[in-house]
Short mmCIF file of C-alpha atoms in Angstrom, two decimals:
data_model
loop_
_atom_site.label_atom_id
_atom_site.label_comp_id
_atom_site.label_asym_id
_atom_site.label_seq_id
_atom_site.Cartn_x
_atom_site.Cartn_y
_atom_site.Cartn_z
CA MET U 1 -120.72 20.74 -161.56
CA ASN U 2 -123.50 22.84 -160.52
CA TRP U 3 -125.44 23.52 -163.80
CA VAL U 4 -127.67 26.35 -162.32
CA VAL U 5 -124.53 28.58 -161.23
CA PHE U 6 -123.00 27.19 -165.14
CA LEU U 7 -125.97 28.38 -166.81
CA LEU U 8 -126.27 31.84 -165.01
CA VAL U 9 -122.36 32.46 -165.36
CA SER U 10 -122.68 31.56 -169.06
CA TRP U 11 -125.98 33.52 -169.52
CA VAL U 12 -123.94 36.53 -167.86
CA THR U 13 -120.73 35.88 -169.74
CA LEU U 14 -122.68 35.38 -173.39
CA GLY U 15 -124.72 38.76 -173.03
CA LEU U 16 -121.38 40.79 -172.06
CA GLU U 17 -119.77 39.29 -175.19
CA LEU U 18 -122.60 40.05 -177.57
CA GLY U 19 -122.79 43.91 -175.97
CA LEU U 20 -119.32 44.55 -175.52
CA ARG U 21 -117.44 42.87 -178.67
CA PRO U 22 -118.02 45.94 -181.19
CA SER U 23 -116.77 48.39 -178.80
CA ILE U 24 -113.78 46.61 -177.88
CA GLN U 25 -112.88 45.30 -181.17
CA LEU U 26 -109.46 46.65 -182.60
CA SER U 27 -110.57 49.67 -185.07
CA ASP U 28 -112.70 47.73 -187.30
CA THR U 29 -110.49 44.61 -188.25
CA GLY U 30 -113.39 42.22 -186.45
CA MET U 31 -110.76 41.31 -184.07
CA ALA U 32 -112.16 40.87 -180.56
CA PRO U 33 -111.95 38.67 -177.34
CA SER U 34 -114.17 36.25 -176.82
CA PHE U 35 -115.63 35.87 -173.00
CA ALA U 36 -117.41 32.53 -173.54
CA LEU U 37 -114.41 30.78 -175.02
CA ILE U 38 -112.68 31.86 -171.88
CA LEU U 39 -115.25 30.05 -169.51
CA VAL U 40 -115.04 27.37 -171.73
CA ALA U 41 -111.41 27.27 -171.14
CA TYR U 42 -112.16 27.57 -167.36
CA ILE U 43 -114.54 24.48 -167.37
CA ALA U 44 -112.28 22.20 -169.30
CA LEU U 45 -109.62 23.26 -166.88
CA THR U 46 -111.69 22.58 -163.49
CA ALA U 47 -114.86 20.15 -164.63
CA PRO U 48 -114.86 16.65 -165.33
CA ARG U 49 -114.17 15.87 -168.70
CA VAL U 50 -117.81 14.55 -170.02
CA THR U 51 -119.16 17.46 -168.08
CA ALA U 52 -116.52 19.91 -169.78
CA LEU U 53 -117.48 18.57 -173.31
CA TRP U 54 -121.21 19.14 -172.89
CA ALA U 55 -120.86 22.38 -171.41
CA ALA U 56 -118.68 23.50 -174.18
CA MET U 57 -121.19 22.03 -176.95
CA LEU U 58 -124.11 24.04 -175.38
CA ILE U 59 -121.96 27.45 -175.44
CA GLY U 60 -120.65 26.79 -178.94
CA ILE U 61 -124.25 26.22 -179.79
CA VAL U 62 -125.46 29.66 -178.36
CA LEU U 63 -122.27 31.44 -180.47
CA ASP U 64 -123.41 29.63 -183.67
CA LEU U 65 -126.78 30.49 -183.03
CA THR U 66 -126.14 34.30 -182.01
CA SER U 67 -123.35 34.42 -184.94
CA GLU U 68 -124.67 35.81 -188.58
CA ARG U 69 -123.05 35.43 -191.45
CA LEU U 70 -123.66 37.42 -195.08
CA SER U 71 -125.21 34.99 -197.56
CA SER U 72 -123.41 35.15 -201.09
CA SER U 73 -126.14 37.63 -202.47
CA GLY U 74 -125.15 40.10 -199.76
CA MET U 75 -129.03 40.64 -198.89
CA SER U 76 -129.39 38.22 -196.01
CA THR U 77 -127.98 36.39 -193.11
CA LEU U 78 -127.12 32.78 -192.64
CA THR U 79 -127.20 30.95 -189.45
CA ILE U 80 -124.68 28.08 -189.42
CA VAL U 81 -125.00 25.95 -186.40
CA GLY U 82 -122.12 23.31 -185.74
CA PRO U 83 -118.51 24.69 -186.39
CA THR U 84 -118.37 26.65 -183.32
CA ALA U 85 -119.83 24.23 -181.28
CA LEU U 86 -117.50 21.25 -182.80
CA GLY U 87 -114.48 23.88 -182.27
CA CYS U 88 -115.42 24.53 -178.81
CA MET U 89 -115.63 20.35 -178.07
CA LEU U 90 -112.47 19.60 -179.55
CA GLY U 91 -110.61 22.83 -177.96
CA ALA U 92 -112.19 21.50 -174.31
CA SER U 93 -110.77 18.28 -175.23
CA ALA U 94 -107.83 19.28 -175.59
CA ILE U 95 -107.22 21.24 -172.74
CA THR U 96 -108.61 18.41 -170.31
CA ASN U 97 -105.71 16.23 -171.98
CA LEU U 98 -103.41 18.77 -170.90
CA ARG U 99 -104.56 20.30 -167.80
CA ALA U 100 -102.74 17.59 -165.78
CA MET U 101 -99.18 19.56 -166.63
CA VAL U 102 -100.26 23.20 -165.88
CA TYR U 103 -100.52 24.81 -162.50
CA ARG U 104 -104.51 25.57 -162.44
CA ARG U 105 -104.70 29.22 -160.40
CA SER U 106 -102.00 30.94 -162.36
CA PRO U 107 -103.22 33.57 -164.69
CA ILE U 108 -100.50 32.39 -167.12
CA THR U 109 -102.40 29.16 -167.73
CA MET U 110 -105.55 30.91 -168.51
CA LEU U 111 -103.49 32.92 -171.02
CA MET U 112 -102.18 29.91 -172.68
CA LEU U 113 -104.93 27.66 -172.55
CA ALA U 114 -107.73 30.14 -173.60
CA THR U 115 -105.21 31.25 -176.59
CA LEU U 116 -105.09 27.85 -177.54
CA LEU U 117 -108.75 26.86 -177.37
CA SER U 118 -109.29 29.78 -179.46
CA VAL U 119 -106.90 29.01 -181.93
CA ILE U 120 -108.42 25.48 -182.18
CA VAL U 121 -112.03 27.03 -182.51
CA GLN U 122 -110.86 29.32 -185.22
CA ILE U 123 -109.11 26.40 -187.30
CA VAL U 124 -112.21 24.14 -186.86
CA VAL U 125 -114.79 26.97 -187.74
CA VAL U 126 -112.59 28.03 -190.60
CA ALA U 127 -112.62 24.29 -191.84
CA CYS U 128 -116.14 23.56 -191.64
CA LEU U 129 -117.38 26.90 -193.44
CA ALA U 130 -114.50 26.28 -196.14
CA ALA U 131 -115.81 22.58 -196.75
CA ARG U 132 -119.12 24.12 -196.40
CA SER U 133 -119.04 26.39 -199.23
CA TRP U 134 -117.74 23.93 -201.44
CA TRP U 135 -121.04 22.64 -202.09
CA ASP U 136 -123.47 25.46 -200.51
CA PRO U 137 -124.42 28.35 -202.82
CA ALA U 138 -125.65 30.43 -199.98
CA LEU U 139 -122.34 30.68 -198.39
CA VAL U 140 -119.05 32.77 -200.01
CA PHE U 141 -116.17 32.14 -197.77
CA HIS U 142 -112.83 33.65 -198.20
CA ALA U 143 -110.18 31.52 -195.87
CA ARG U 144 -106.91 33.26 -195.71
CA PRO U 145 -108.33 37.01 -194.60
CA GLU U 146 -110.87 35.61 -192.15
CA PHE U 147 -108.29 33.12 -190.62
CA ALA U 148 -105.91 35.87 -190.09
CA ALA U 149 -108.70 38.19 -188.26
CA ARG U 150 -109.61 34.81 -186.53
CA LEU U 151 -105.90 34.43 -185.14
CA GLY U 152 -105.73 37.95 -183.96
CA SER U 153 -109.20 37.69 -182.12
CA ALA U 154 -107.57 34.14 -180.51
CA ALA U 155 -104.47 36.19 -179.34
CA TYR U 156 -106.61 38.94 -178.22
CA THR U 157 -108.90 36.38 -176.00
CA GLY U 158 -105.91 35.15 -174.34
CA VAL U 159 -105.11 38.66 -172.95
CA ALA U 160 -108.51 39.11 -172.11
CA ALA U 161 -108.38 35.86 -170.02
CA LEU U 162 -105.87 37.72 -167.71
CA VAL U 163 -108.72 39.43 -166.53
CA VAL U 164 -111.69 37.25 -166.87
CA GLY U 165 -109.74 34.19 -165.72
CA PRO U 166 -109.31 35.35 -162.10
CA VAL U 167 -112.81 36.32 -161.82
CA LEU U 168 -113.78 32.71 -162.93
CA ASN U 169 -111.04 31.09 -160.57
CA PHE U 170 -112.94 32.87 -157.58
CA LEU U 171 -115.97 31.81 -158.53
CA THR U 172 -114.60 28.18 -158.27
CA PRO U 173 -116.37 27.14 -154.99
CA LEU U 174 -120.06 27.98 -156.70
CA PHE U 175 -119.70 25.82 -159.44
CA GLY U 176 -119.28 22.83 -157.08
CA PHE U 177 -116.97 21.04 -159.21
CA ILE U 178 -116.73 17.15 -157.44
CA GLY U 179 -112.89 15.29 -157.16
CA MET U 180 -111.18 17.85 -159.45
CA HIS U 181 -108.02 16.43 -158.73
CA GLN U 182 -108.83 12.79 -158.94
CA PRO U 183 -107.35 10.73 -161.94
CA ARG U 184 -109.53 10.12 -164.58
CA GLY U 185 -111.90 6.99 -164.34
CA GLY U 186 -112.47 8.06 -160.84
CA SER U 187 -115.41 10.10 -159.69
CA ALA U 188 -113.87 13.25 -161.50
CA SER U 189 -115.47 11.46 -164.93
CA ARG U 190 -118.74 11.03 -163.29
CA TRP U 191 -121.79 12.88 -164.72
CA MET R 1 -133.89 -0.97 -172.38
CA PRO R 2 -129.96 -1.97 -172.52
CA ARG R 3 -128.20 -0.47 -169.89
CA GLY R 4 -126.01 2.80 -170.86
CA LEU R 5 -128.15 3.46 -173.87
CA PHE R 6 -128.49 6.80 -173.03
CA SER R 7 -125.30 7.45 -170.97
CA PRO R 8 -123.72 10.94 -171.00
CA THR R 9 -121.00 9.69 -173.38
CA ARG R 10 -123.29 7.94 -175.53
CA THR R 11 -125.52 11.14 -176.03
CA LEU R 12 -122.45 13.19 -176.31
CA THR R 13 -121.32 11.43 -179.41
CA VAL R 14 -124.86 11.30 -181.15
CA ALA R 15 -124.82 15.10 -180.25
CA THR R 16 -121.80 15.69 -182.09
CA LEU R 17 -122.54 13.60 -184.99
CA ALA R 18 -125.84 15.53 -185.44
CA LEU R 19 -123.27 18.98 -185.17
CA VAL R 20 -121.39 17.98 -187.87
CA VAL R 21 -124.25 17.12 -189.73
CA LEU R 22 -125.74 20.52 -188.97
CA ALA R 23 -122.79 22.42 -189.72
CA LEU R 24 -122.07 20.89 -193.45
CA ALA R 25 -125.71 20.74 -194.61
CA PRO R 26 -126.45 23.22 -197.12
CA HIS R 27 -128.29 26.33 -196.13
CA ARG R 28 -132.10 25.26 -198.01
CA THR R 29 -132.24 22.53 -195.74
CA THR R 30 -130.98 24.34 -192.20
CA SER R 31 -132.71 27.82 -192.28
CA TRP R 32 -135.36 26.12 -189.94
CA LEU R 33 -132.47 27.08 -187.31
CA ARG R 34 -133.32 30.87 -187.66
CA GLY R 35 -136.43 30.02 -185.46
CA ILE R 36 -134.18 28.81 -182.59
CA LYS R 37 -131.99 32.41 -182.78
CA THR R 38 -135.09 34.47 -181.80
CA PRO R 39 -135.55 33.08 -178.16
CA VAL R 40 -131.81 32.69 -177.62
CA GLU R 41 -131.43 36.37 -178.23
CA PHE R 42 -134.50 37.32 -175.82
CA VAL R 43 -132.58 34.87 -173.26
CA LEU R 44 -129.62 36.98 -173.63
CA SER R 45 -131.00 40.46 -174.35
CA PRO R 46 -131.29 41.35 -170.53
CA VAL R 47 -127.62 41.33 -170.08
CA GLN R 48 -126.71 42.48 -173.90
CA HIS R 49 -128.89 45.59 -173.87
CA PRO R 50 -127.26 47.19 -170.55
CA THR R 51 -124.01 46.35 -171.14
CA SER R 52 -124.08 47.90 -174.97
CA ILE R 53 -125.45 50.91 -173.30
CA ILE R 54 -122.89 51.00 -170.78
CA ALA R 55 -120.13 50.48 -173.59
CA HIS R 56 -121.30 53.25 -175.49
CA PHE R 57 -121.53 55.73 -172.62
CA LEU R 58 -117.73 54.35 -171.68
CA ARG R 59 -116.45 54.99 -175.11
CA PRO R 60 -118.84 57.69 -176.93
CA PRO R 61 -118.66 57.98 -180.51
CA ARG R 62 -115.91 59.40 -182.63
CA ILE R 63 -116.89 61.75 -184.94
CA HIS R 64 -114.07 62.58 -187.59
CA GLY R 65 -113.61 66.52 -187.66
CA ASP R 66 -115.85 67.32 -184.98
CA SER R 67 -115.54 70.45 -182.99
CA ASP R 68 -115.36 70.67 -179.23
CA ASP R 69 -117.64 73.92 -179.22
CA GLU R 70 -121.15 72.84 -179.12
CA THR R 71 -122.46 75.65 -181.45
CA ILE R 72 -120.11 74.64 -184.32
CA ARG R 73 -121.21 71.15 -183.41
CA ALA R 74 -125.07 72.12 -184.32
CA LEU R 75 -123.95 74.27 -187.23
CA ARG R 76 -122.15 71.61 -188.92
CA LEU R 77 -124.98 69.28 -188.09
CA GLU R 78 -127.47 71.41 -189.87
CA LEU R 79 -125.12 72.10 -192.63
CA ASP R 80 -125.02 68.14 -193.40
CA ARG R 81 -128.74 68.14 -193.10
CA TRP R 82 -129.46 70.86 -195.88
CA ARG R 83 -126.66 69.27 -198.07
CA ALA R 84 -128.14 66.02 -197.56
CA ALA R 85 -131.83 67.47 -198.55
CA TYR R 86 -130.07 69.04 -201.42
CA ALA R 87 -128.75 66.22 -202.63
CA GLU R 88 -131.94 64.33 -202.25
CA THR R 89 -134.04 67.05 -204.07
CA ASP R 90 -131.45 67.26 -206.77
CA GLY R 91 -132.06 63.41 -207.20
CA ARG R 92 -135.73 63.53 -207.00
CA ILE R 93 -136.09 66.55 -209.76
CA LEU R 94 -134.01 64.07 -212.11
CA GLU R 95 -136.32 60.93 -211.19
CA LEU R 96 -139.35 63.29 -211.86
CA GLU R 97 -137.64 64.11 -215.26
CA ARG R 98 -137.70 60.33 -215.81
CA LEU R 99 -141.04 59.89 -214.77
CA LEU R 100 -142.56 63.01 -216.93
CA ARG R 101 -140.97 61.14 -219.81
CA ASP R 102 -142.51 57.63 -218.99
CA LEU R 103 -145.90 59.81 -218.72
CA GLN R 104 -145.58 61.14 -221.91
CA SER R 105 -145.34 57.97 -223.19
CA GLY R 106 -148.05 56.58 -222.17
CA ALA R 107 -147.26 54.61 -218.94
CA ALA R 108 -149.43 54.41 -215.38
CA LEU R 109 -148.99 56.87 -212.84
CA PRO R 110 -147.56 54.74 -210.18
CA SER R 111 -147.70 54.66 -206.38
CA THR R 112 -145.00 56.56 -204.63
CA LEU R 113 -143.14 55.88 -201.68
CA ASP R 114 -142.58 57.78 -198.48
CA VAL R 115 -139.90 57.56 -195.44
CA VAL R 116 -140.74 56.89 -191.96
CA GLN R 117 -137.91 57.37 -189.44
CA ILE R 118 -137.73 54.47 -186.61
CA ALA R 119 -135.24 55.79 -183.80
CA ALA R 120 -133.31 52.31 -182.16
CA PRO R 121 -130.21 51.53 -180.25
CA VAL R 122 -127.48 49.59 -181.36
CA VAL R 123 -127.17 46.70 -179.01
CA GLY R 124 -124.56 44.76 -180.20
CA ALA R 125 -123.01 42.64 -182.70
CA PRO R 126 -123.65 38.97 -183.55
CA SER R 127 -120.74 37.07 -182.28
CA ASP R 128 -119.18 36.66 -185.51
CA LEU R 129 -117.72 40.08 -186.43
CA THR R 130 -116.40 39.01 -190.00
CA ASP R 131 -119.27 40.94 -191.94
CA GLY R 132 -119.04 44.05 -189.29
CA LEU R 133 -122.86 43.54 -188.81
CA LEU R 134 -124.79 45.64 -185.97
CA ARG R 135 -127.62 44.58 -184.22
CA VAL R 136 -130.38 46.73 -183.58
CA ARG R 137 -133.39 46.60 -181.50
CA ALA R 138 -136.36 47.47 -184.06
CA GLY R 139 -138.02 44.56 -185.89
CA PHE R 140 -141.03 44.07 -188.29
CA ASP R 141 -143.23 45.02 -185.35
CA ARG R 142 -142.05 48.70 -185.69
CA GLY R 143 -142.21 48.57 -189.53
CA VAL R 144 -138.56 47.74 -190.53
CA VAL R 145 -138.46 45.93 -193.91
CA GLU R 146 -135.70 43.59 -195.21
CA ARG R 147 -133.29 45.46 -197.69
CA SER R 148 -136.06 48.25 -197.92
CA THR R 149 -134.80 50.13 -194.62
CA VAL R 150 -131.61 51.82 -194.10
CA ALA R 151 -129.87 52.78 -190.98
CA ALA R 152 -128.53 56.54 -190.27
CA THR R 153 -126.79 58.37 -187.61
CA ARG R 154 -127.90 61.83 -186.91
CA GLY R 155 -130.90 61.77 -189.34
CA VAL R 156 -128.74 62.16 -192.39
CA HIS R 157 -125.13 60.09 -192.09
CA LEU R 158 -125.54 56.37 -194.09
CA VAL R 159 -124.83 53.45 -191.48
CA GLY R 160 -126.23 50.75 -194.01
CA ARG R 161 -128.75 48.57 -195.18
CA VAL R 162 -131.00 46.11 -192.96
CA VAL R 163 -130.29 42.87 -194.53
CA GLU R 164 -132.26 40.81 -191.65
CA VAL R 165 -135.46 41.44 -189.73
CA THR R 166 -136.90 39.32 -186.72
CA ARG R 167 -139.67 40.43 -184.62
CA GLY R 168 -137.69 42.86 -182.33
CA MET R 169 -134.54 43.02 -183.92
CA CYS R 170 -132.89 43.47 -187.06
CA SER R 171 -129.10 43.37 -188.84
CA VAL R 172 -127.43 46.32 -190.34
CA LEU R 173 -124.63 45.99 -192.72
CA PRO R 174 -122.66 49.11 -192.82
CA VAL R 175 -121.77 50.56 -196.17
CA THR R 176 -118.19 50.06 -195.43
CA SER R 177 -118.28 46.44 -194.69
CA ARG R 178 -116.33 44.57 -197.17
CA ARG R 179 -119.08 42.72 -198.20
CA ALA R 180 -121.52 45.56 -199.04
CA GLY R 181 -120.33 46.10 -202.17
CA LEU R 182 -120.46 49.14 -204.88
CA ILE R 183 -122.44 52.08 -204.06
CA ASP R 184 -123.06 54.94 -206.66
CA ALA R 185 -122.74 58.90 -205.35
CA VAL R 186 -122.14 62.19 -206.09
CA VAL R 187 -119.97 64.61 -204.56
CA LEU R 188 -121.01 68.05 -203.84
CA THR R 189 -119.01 70.98 -204.89
CA ALA R 190 -119.24 74.59 -203.73
CA ASP R 191 -118.58 76.14 -207.30
CA GLY R 192 -121.85 75.17 -208.25
CA LEU R 193 -120.46 72.84 -211.33
CA GLY R 194 -121.62 69.56 -209.81
CA PRO R 195 -122.53 67.23 -208.52
CA TRP R 196 -119.84 64.89 -209.63
CA ALA R 197 -121.21 61.06 -210.08
CA CYS R 198 -118.84 58.47 -208.59
CA GLN R 199 -118.83 54.56 -207.94
CA LEU R 200 -117.24 53.91 -204.21
CA GLU R 201 -116.37 50.38 -202.96
CA PRO R 202 -115.45 49.45 -199.18
CA ASN R 203 -111.58 49.55 -198.60
CA GLY R 204 -111.69 47.29 -196.05
CA ASP R 205 -110.52 49.90 -193.30
CA GLY R 206 -113.85 51.85 -192.85
CA THR R 207 -113.47 54.10 -195.93
CA LEU R 208 -114.74 54.00 -199.41
CA VAL R 209 -112.81 54.36 -202.42
CA GLY R 210 -113.61 54.77 -206.14
CA ASP R 211 -112.86 56.65 -209.62
CA MET R 212 -114.74 60.02 -210.43
CA VAL R 213 -116.54 60.68 -213.69
CA ALA R 214 -113.80 61.85 -216.11
CA ASP R 215 -114.90 65.31 -216.19
CA ALA R 216 -115.11 65.97 -212.51
CA GLN R 217 -113.45 69.26 -211.38
CA GLY R 218 -113.47 71.44 -208.30
CA LEU R 219 -112.73 68.46 -205.95
CA VAL R 220 -111.07 69.49 -202.71
CA VAL R 221 -110.46 67.30 -199.44
CA GLY R 222 -113.60 67.70 -197.02
CA GLN R 223 -116.36 68.21 -199.09
CA VAL R 224 -119.39 65.59 -198.81
CA VAL R 225 -120.29 62.63 -200.49
CA SER R 226 -124.27 61.97 -200.79
CA VAL R 227 -125.77 58.60 -202.12
CA ARG R 228 -127.30 58.55 -205.58
CA ASP R 229 -127.84 54.89 -206.48
CA ARG R 230 -131.10 53.32 -207.80
CA ALA R 231 -130.25 50.18 -206.34
CA TRP R 232 -130.48 51.33 -202.83
CA PRO R 233 -133.69 52.34 -201.39
CA ILE R 234 -135.48 55.30 -201.41
CA GLY R 235 -134.83 56.14 -197.87
CA ALA R 236 -130.99 56.32 -198.66
CA GLN R 237 -130.84 58.75 -201.51
CA GLY R 238 -129.41 61.74 -200.42
CA LEU R 239 -127.85 60.70 -197.08
CA ILE R 240 -124.41 61.46 -196.45
CA LEU R 241 -121.72 58.57 -196.87
CA GLY R 242 -118.93 60.77 -195.80
CA ARG R 243 -116.50 63.17 -196.56
CA LEU R 244 -113.19 63.28 -199.10
CA SER R 245 -110.33 62.27 -197.08
CA ALA R 246 -107.83 62.15 -200.04
CA ILE R 247 -107.65 62.70 -203.80
CA GLU R 248 -105.26 61.47 -206.27
CA THR R 249 -104.89 61.41 -210.09
CA LYS R 250 -104.72 58.34 -211.90
CA PRO R 251 -101.96 57.65 -214.72
CA ASN R 252 -105.24 57.91 -216.98
CA GLY R 253 -105.96 61.42 -216.13
CA ARG R 254 -109.16 60.09 -213.71
CA LEU R 255 -109.61 61.42 -210.31
CA ARG R 256 -109.37 58.51 -207.46
CA ILE R 257 -111.23 59.28 -204.06
CA VAL R 258 -110.89 57.97 -200.62
CA VAL R 259 -114.27 58.80 -198.77
CA THR R 260 -114.23 58.97 -194.81
CA PRO R 261 -117.54 58.58 -193.19
CA ASP R 262 -117.86 61.03 -190.18
CA GLN R 263 -118.54 58.16 -187.45
CA PRO R 264 -116.92 54.80 -187.88
CA ALA R 265 -120.02 52.11 -188.06
CA SER R 266 -118.41 50.25 -184.77
CA THR R 267 -118.81 53.39 -182.51
CA VAL R 268 -122.59 54.01 -183.61
CA GLY R 269 -124.94 53.61 -180.33
CA GLU R 270 -128.24 54.57 -181.99
CA VAL R 271 -129.47 54.99 -185.26
CA ILE R 272 -132.87 55.97 -187.51
CA LEU R 273 -134.05 53.66 -189.59
CA ARG R 274 -135.45 54.78 -192.48
CA SER R 275 -138.30 52.37 -193.40
CA PRO R 276 -140.42 53.10 -196.88
CA ARG R 277 -144.29 53.66 -197.03
CA MET R 278 -146.31 53.01 -199.69
CA ILE R 279 -148.38 56.32 -200.97
CA ASN R 280 -150.86 55.95 -203.80
CA SER R 281 -151.73 58.20 -206.38
CA GLU R 282 -154.20 60.37 -204.38
CA GLY R 283 -151.45 60.79 -201.81
CA SER R 284 -152.77 58.66 -198.80
CA THR R 285 -151.42 55.73 -197.65
CA PRO R 286 -153.15 52.21 -198.38
#
């Protein structure tokens, strides 16, 4: 994969996500699509496995760094790095295992895989934050209501993938994926 | 050096383990991560800020009950300014009466606070929208102070309180966010009997709900509700929270009110940050 192109596309995608999310969220529910997760799903669908995992981790770390949670006092914020990055990696891993069974260029494929990846990410984030809140007094976390809103965001992300997916497919030649259709263990799994 | 020690797969495994540790480690051991956040936001800002401007242009703020007529809108805004000024002055009179009592009992004359206003654009939100935080492009370099600065729209409508400040950015927790907690307020009535005190809490749907004091009367839908809460900074006192959108009588006879802000926090494109400035007893800033 051409990492320069990947970084440029990630930069634009993450900037769009942070700038647009408040405006395209459903009312004040906090449900909004994630363009960055669609990019992770696309990379996991097309790039070699290890490359896809690294890319997922990088995007996940940036999402974690640009995320803010209110502390238990309600008077400051916490920056928690890890949950989204781990979720992205797990989701990307799942897609790399499933991709042999799907038709890559279909918009429905992007819808299904982006939704799947988003759901996996949200499950991992909720699990990590719930576990951390047991011993970290600075973090207050109510898993059930938050998980419901996050599942809504995952579904919304899937719908947004119908639009963003074809754009990413159009950019595929620029990414320079090598051996996209070769079996695992061949040149596809090289760095 | 053994072959493959720094192979991508092995490095990935180590990085994954590091992420697991960071994800689960308590905040006091990971607070240094805030230092990385500022450069990341700086790198993303050339895309984020124009996108935010375009988004606000394409989806202009929804203001409840606003008229299409420019004159009526201007008059309504002017009326809101006077109402906010009245509520602030009324609260100030109570504060001065308390100060007078303190002085009569021998307390020293304290320094007082003035408010500085800073206009700043809302440039988006954190990637996690759970707490409803807004990111505003103004930091401590422009005098924004954590917890002491509040954000308002059109100068008089309270949006929320600043909860985090970096060099060029700050985060505002909207007063309607579930995590914002209780706020004391007063309802301004037209009959001169009020203002009546109430305590409001976020309802989770962008409105605030709460009970009125027992003797409250003369309340009608549409009346303005203003902040009067000593736990909030001086810049928030008197600002308008919203208007009464529902009034119901509880079984115990108390009135329960629903307050709807004129503009939902998620549609705010620009705010006025109201920051405190210390003034000493001679009237000059130190």
